Amino acid sequence: MDQARRVAILIFDNVEPMDFVGPFEVFIAASNRGKDFQVYTVAEHDRPVKAMGNLSVNPSYTLDNCPKPDIVIIPGGWGSRQEMHNEVITNWIYQVANEVELLLSVCTGALILAKANVLNGLKLTTNRLAVDELREVAPASAQIVEHARYLDNGKIVLSAGISAGIDMSLYVVGRLLGSERALRTAQLMEYDWKVTEIQ
């Protein structure tokens, strides 16, 4: 691509911090000083988001004014159980899913994707402690893989809990920009990345 891919990371109240900060760090570390990725947070409302642990985060944009993304990341956390029923968010995801290059989820972000009706016929994973919750809302045509670190369905890539979002993001960097860039990013982060086989 001639210009940097825009990476939008959705945040919401009671989002798990590592679910969004881990991928945020990977994509900025891999960005070649902003030349390859521009990373920003997006939320439903223009106000601070209270992540789990009362971490207060100011979103860069709202759903209405964010730059058109190339990659969207949906994190999880306790707040995902509420936001999966938020039609403003699920309708936005359904719409952007048709337009983006990649749609990624971390942990229970998969619950939100399921409610956005974008997971038909795909292989799914989530936090191991939330597999039963995902099974309740996943489409019958989907296959849940309980012990996968991350799963690549082409446009949609899902990861298991919390730190698995870092591994998935490094994998995506490798898929887009080559394995050397992914390995260099992990080294830059001083992250002990164990490259696993995709299922």
mmCIF file of N, CA, C and O in Angstrom, residues 146-187:
data_model
loop_
_atom_site.group_PDB
_atom_site.id
_atom_site.type_symbol
_atom_site.label_atom_id
_atom_site.label_comp_id
_atom_site.label_asym_id
_atom_site.label_seq_id
_atom_site.Cartn_x
_atom_site.Cartn_y
_atom_site.Cartn_z
ATOM 1 N N GLU A 146 -11.555 -24.564 20.789
ATOM 2 C CA GLU A 146 -11.360 -24.138 22.185
ATOM 3 C C GLU A 146 -9.931 -23.781 22.551
ATOM 4 O O GLU A 146 -9.705 -22.905 23.370
ATOM 5 N N HIS A 147 -8.944 -24.445 21.966
ATOM 6 C CA HIS A 147 -7.578 -24.254 22.457
ATOM 7 C C HIS A 147 -6.676 -23.544 21.454
ATOM 8 O O HIS A 147 -5.462 -23.647 21.530
ATOM 9 N N ALA A 148 -7.275 -22.822 20.533
ATOM 10 C CA ALA A 148 -6.476 -22.070 19.560
ATOM 11 C C ALA A 148 -6.014 -20.752 20.167
ATOM 12 O O ALA A 148 -6.755 -20.103 20.906
ATOM 13 N N ARG A 149 -4.791 -20.358 19.861
ATOM 14 C CA ARG A 149 -4.287 -19.047 20.288
ATOM 15 C C ARG A 149 -4.915 -17.957 19.420
ATOM 16 O O ARG A 149 -5.313 -16.917 19.902
ATOM 17 N N TYR A 150 -4.968 -18.208 18.119
ATOM 18 C CA TYR A 150 -5.670 -17.324 17.191
ATOM 19 C C TYR A 150 -6.025 -18.110 15.946
ATOM 20 O O TYR A 150 -5.414 -19.140 15.646
ATOM 21 N N LEU A 151 -7.038 -17.640 15.236
ATOM 22 C CA LEU A 151 -7.554 -18.341 14.056
ATOM 23 C C LEU A 151 -7.717 -17.350 12.912
ATOM 24 O O LEU A 151 -8.315 -16.282 13.085
ATOM 25 N N ASP A 152 -7.213 -17.708 11.749
ATOM 26 C CA ASP A 152 -7.273 -16.844 10.569
ATOM 27 C C ASP A 152 -8.346 -17.367 9.622
ATOM 28 O O ASP A 152 -8.222 -18.447 9.059
ATOM 29 N N ASN A 153 -9.412 -16.571 9.451
ATOM 30 C CA ASN A 153 -10.490 -16.914 8.522
ATOM 31 C C ASN A 153 -10.422 -16.084 7.245
ATOM 32 O O ASN A 153 -11.402 -15.968 6.522
ATOM 33 N N GLY A 154 -9.276 -15.492 6.972
ATOM 34 C CA GLY A 154 -9.162 -14.606 5.825
ATOM 35 C C GLY A 154 -9.337 -13.172 6.276
ATOM 36 O O GLY A 154 -8.428 -12.571 6.847
ATOM 37 N N LYS A 155 -10.511 -12.605 6.040
ATOM 38 C CA LYS A 155 -10.758 -11.222 6.477
ATOM 39 C C LYS A 155 -10.879 -11.119 7.987
ATOM 40 O O LYS A 155 -10.461 -10.130 8.584
ATOM 41 N N ILE A 156 -11.457 -12.141 8.618
ATOM 42 C CA ILE A 156 -11.714 -12.085 10.060
ATOM 43 C C ILE A 156 -10.756 -13.020 10.802
ATOM 44 O O ILE A 156 -10.660 -14.210 10.499
ATOM 45 N N VAL A 157 -10.040 -12.431 11.771
ATOM 46 C CA VAL A 157 -9.072 -13.178 12.577
ATOM 47 C C VAL A 157 -9.472 -13.011 14.034
ATOM 48 O O VAL A 157 -9.712 -11.892 14.496
ATOM 49 N N LEU A 158 -9.576 -14.124 14.765
ATOM 50 C CA LEU A 158 -9.980 -14.084 16.164
ATOM 51 C C LEU A 158 -8.877 -14.654 17.038
ATOM 52 O O LEU A 158 -8.163 -15.577 16.625
ATOM 53 N N SER A 159 -8.768 -14.115 18.257
ATOM 54 C CA SER A 159 -7.762 -14.635 19.182
ATOM 55 C C SER A 159 -8.399 -14.982 20.516
ATOM 56 O O SER A 159 -9.502 -14.543 20.834
ATOM 57 N N ALA A 160 -7.674 -15.767 21.278
ATOM 58 C CA ALA A 160 -8.111 -16.148 22.622
ATOM 59 C C ALA A 160 -7.904 -14.967 23.574
ATOM 60 O O ALA A 160 -7.865 -13.819 23.141
ATOM 61 N N GLY A 161 -7.740 -15.253 24.852
ATOM 62 C CA GLY A 161 -7.773 -14.196 25.855
ATOM 63 C C GLY A 161 -6.529 -13.345 25.975
ATOM 64 O O GLY A 161 -5.414 -13.825 25.818
ATOM 65 N N ILE A 162 -6.752 -12.089 26.221
ATOM 66 C CA ILE A 162 -5.806 -11.064 26.674
ATOM 67 C C ILE A 162 -4.487 -11.076 25.909
ATOM 68 O O ILE A 162 -4.392 -10.459 24.852
ATOM 69 N N SER A 163 -3.445 -11.763 26.395
ATOM 70 C CA SER A 163 -2.137 -11.697 25.728
ATOM 71 C C SER A 163 -2.156 -12.340 24.342
ATOM 72 O O SER A 163 -1.294 -12.044 23.504
ATOM 73 N N ALA A 164 -3.147 -13.189 24.067
ATOM 74 C CA ALA A 164 -3.244 -13.788 22.728
ATOM 75 C C ALA A 164 -3.478 -12.724 21.669
ATOM 76 O O ALA A 164 -3.143 -12.917 20.495
ATOM 77 N N GLY A 165 -4.037 -11.579 22.073
ATOM 78 C CA GLY A 165 -4.224 -10.488 21.128
ATOM 79 C C GLY A 165 -2.908 -9.939 20.607
ATOM 80 O O GLY A 165 -2.827 -9.461 19.463
ATOM 81 N N ILE A 166 -1.869 -9.999 21.433
ATOM 82 C CA ILE A 166 -0.536 -9.577 20.993
ATOM 83 C C ILE A 166 -0.021 -10.546 19.941
ATOM 84 O O ILE A 166 0.484 -10.143 18.886
ATOM 85 N N ASP A 167 -0.167 -11.844 20.211
ATOM 86 C CA ASP A 167 0.291 -12.862 19.253
ATOM 87 C C ASP A 167 -0.449 -12.742 17.933
ATOM 88 O O ASP A 167 0.149 -12.820 16.856
ATOM 89 N N MET A 168 -1.769 -12.558 17.999
ATOM 90 C CA MET A 168 -2.559 -12.402 16.783
ATOM 91 C C MET A 168 -2.101 -11.177 15.999
ATOM 92 O O MET A 168 -1.961 -11.231 14.760
ATOM 93 N N SER A 169 -1.864 -10.082 16.693
ATOM 94 C CA SER A 169 -1.465 -8.852 16.010
ATOM 95 C C SER A 169 -0.102 -9.013 15.349
ATOM 96 O O SER A 169 0.112 -8.534 14.219
ATOM 97 N N LEU A 170 0.825 -9.674 16.014
ATOM 98 C CA LEU A 170 2.126 -9.953 15.393
ATOM 99 C C LEU A 170 1.953 -10.840 14.167
ATOM 100 O O LEU A 170 2.600 -10.629 13.133
ATOM 101 N N TYR A 171 1.087 -11.829 14.262
ATOM 102 C CA TYR A 171 0.791 -12.690 13.109
ATOM 103 C C TYR A 171 0.255 -11.857 11.946
ATOM 104 O O TYR A 171 0.664 -12.044 10.794
ATOM 105 N N VAL A 172 -0.662 -10.935 12.235
ATOM 106 C CA VAL A 172 -1.251 -10.100 11.186
ATOM 107 C C VAL A 172 -0.190 -9.190 10.565
ATOM 108 O O VAL A 172 -0.153 -9.011 9.343
ATOM 109 N N VAL A 173 0.684 -8.633 11.384
ATOM 110 C CA VAL A 173 1.790 -7.835 10.849
ATOM 111 C C VAL A 173 2.622 -8.684 9.880
ATOM 112 O O VAL A 173 2.973 -8.235 8.780
ATOM 113 N N GLY A 174 2.905 -9.919 10.274
ATOM 114 C CA GLY A 174 3.653 -10.819 9.397
ATOM 115 C C GLY A 174 2.909 -11.132 8.117
ATOM 116 O O GLY A 174 3.506 -11.204 7.035
ATOM 117 N N ARG A 175 1.609 -11.305 8.230
ATOM 118 C CA ARG A 175 0.800 -11.595 7.048
ATOM 119 C C ARG A 175 0.793 -10.424 6.073
ATOM 120 O O ARG A 175 0.837 -10.604 4.856
ATOM 121 N N LEU A 176 0.777 -9.214 6.602
ATOM 122 C CA LEU A 176 0.689 -8.025 5.752
ATOM 123 C C LEU A 176 2.054 -7.541 5.263
ATOM 124 O O LEU A 176 2.177 -7.083 4.126
ATOM 125 N N LEU A 177 3.055 -7.617 6.136
ATOM 126 C CA LEU A 177 4.339 -6.985 5.829
ATOM 127 C C LEU A 177 5.523 -7.947 5.841
ATOM 128 O O LEU A 177 6.655 -7.519 5.638
ATOM 129 N N GLY A 178 5.253 -9.233 6.073
ATOM 130 C CA GLY A 178 6.328 -10.221 6.051
ATOM 131 C C GLY A 178 6.787 -10.627 7.432
ATOM 132 O O GLY A 178 6.710 -9.851 8.398
ATOM 133 N N SER A 179 7.285 -11.867 7.525
ATOM 134 C CA SER A 179 7.663 -12.422 8.827
ATOM 135 C C SER A 179 8.819 -11.672 9.474
ATOM 136 O O SER A 179 8.897 -11.568 10.698
ATOM 137 N N GLU A 180 9.710 -11.118 8.666
ATOM 138 C CA GLU A 180 10.837 -10.379 9.247
ATOM 139 C C GLU A 180 10.350 -9.165 10.020
ATOM 140 O O GLU A 180 10.865 -8.851 11.097
ATOM 141 N N ARG A 181 9.347 -8.466 9.477
ATOM 142 C CA ARG A 181 8.810 -7.292 10.176
ATOM 143 C C ARG A 181 8.151 -7.725 11.491
ATOM 144 O O ARG A 181 8.289 -7.054 12.508
ATOM 145 N N ALA A 182 7.422 -8.834 11.467
ATOM 146 C CA ALA A 182 6.770 -9.313 12.686
ATOM 147 C C ALA A 182 7.795 -9.682 13.749
ATOM 148 O O ALA A 182 7.652 -9.313 14.923
ATOM 149 N N LEU A 183 8.834 -10.379 13.348
ATOM 150 C CA LEU A 183 9.870 -10.775 14.311
ATOM 151 C C LEU A 183 10.617 -9.561 14.839
ATOM 152 O O LEU A 183 10.927 -9.478 16.033
ATOM 153 N N ARG A 184 10.876 -8.591 13.978
ATOM 154 C CA ARG A 184 11.553 -7.369 14.414
ATOM 155 C C ARG A 184 10.674 -6.591 15.384
ATOM 156 O O ARG A 184 11.162 -6.005 16.355
ATOM 157 N N THR A 185 9.367 -6.599 15.138
ATOM 158 C CA THR A 185 8.431 -5.926 16.042
ATOM 159 C C THR A 185 8.443 -6.576 17.412
ATOM 160 O O THR A 185 8.483 -5.893 18.447
ATOM 161 N N ALA A 186 8.403 -7.907 17.447
ATOM 162 C CA ALA A 186 8.450 -8.622 18.730
ATOM 163 C C ALA A 186 9.745 -8.315 19.472
ATOM 164 O O ALA A 186 9.744 -8.113 20.700
ATOM 165 N N GLN A 187 10.854 -8.245 18.733
ATOM 166 C CA GLN A 187 12.141 -7.919 19.362
ATOM 167 C C GLN A 187 12.125 -6.501 19.915
ATOM 168 O O GLN A 187 12.617 -6.243 21.013
#
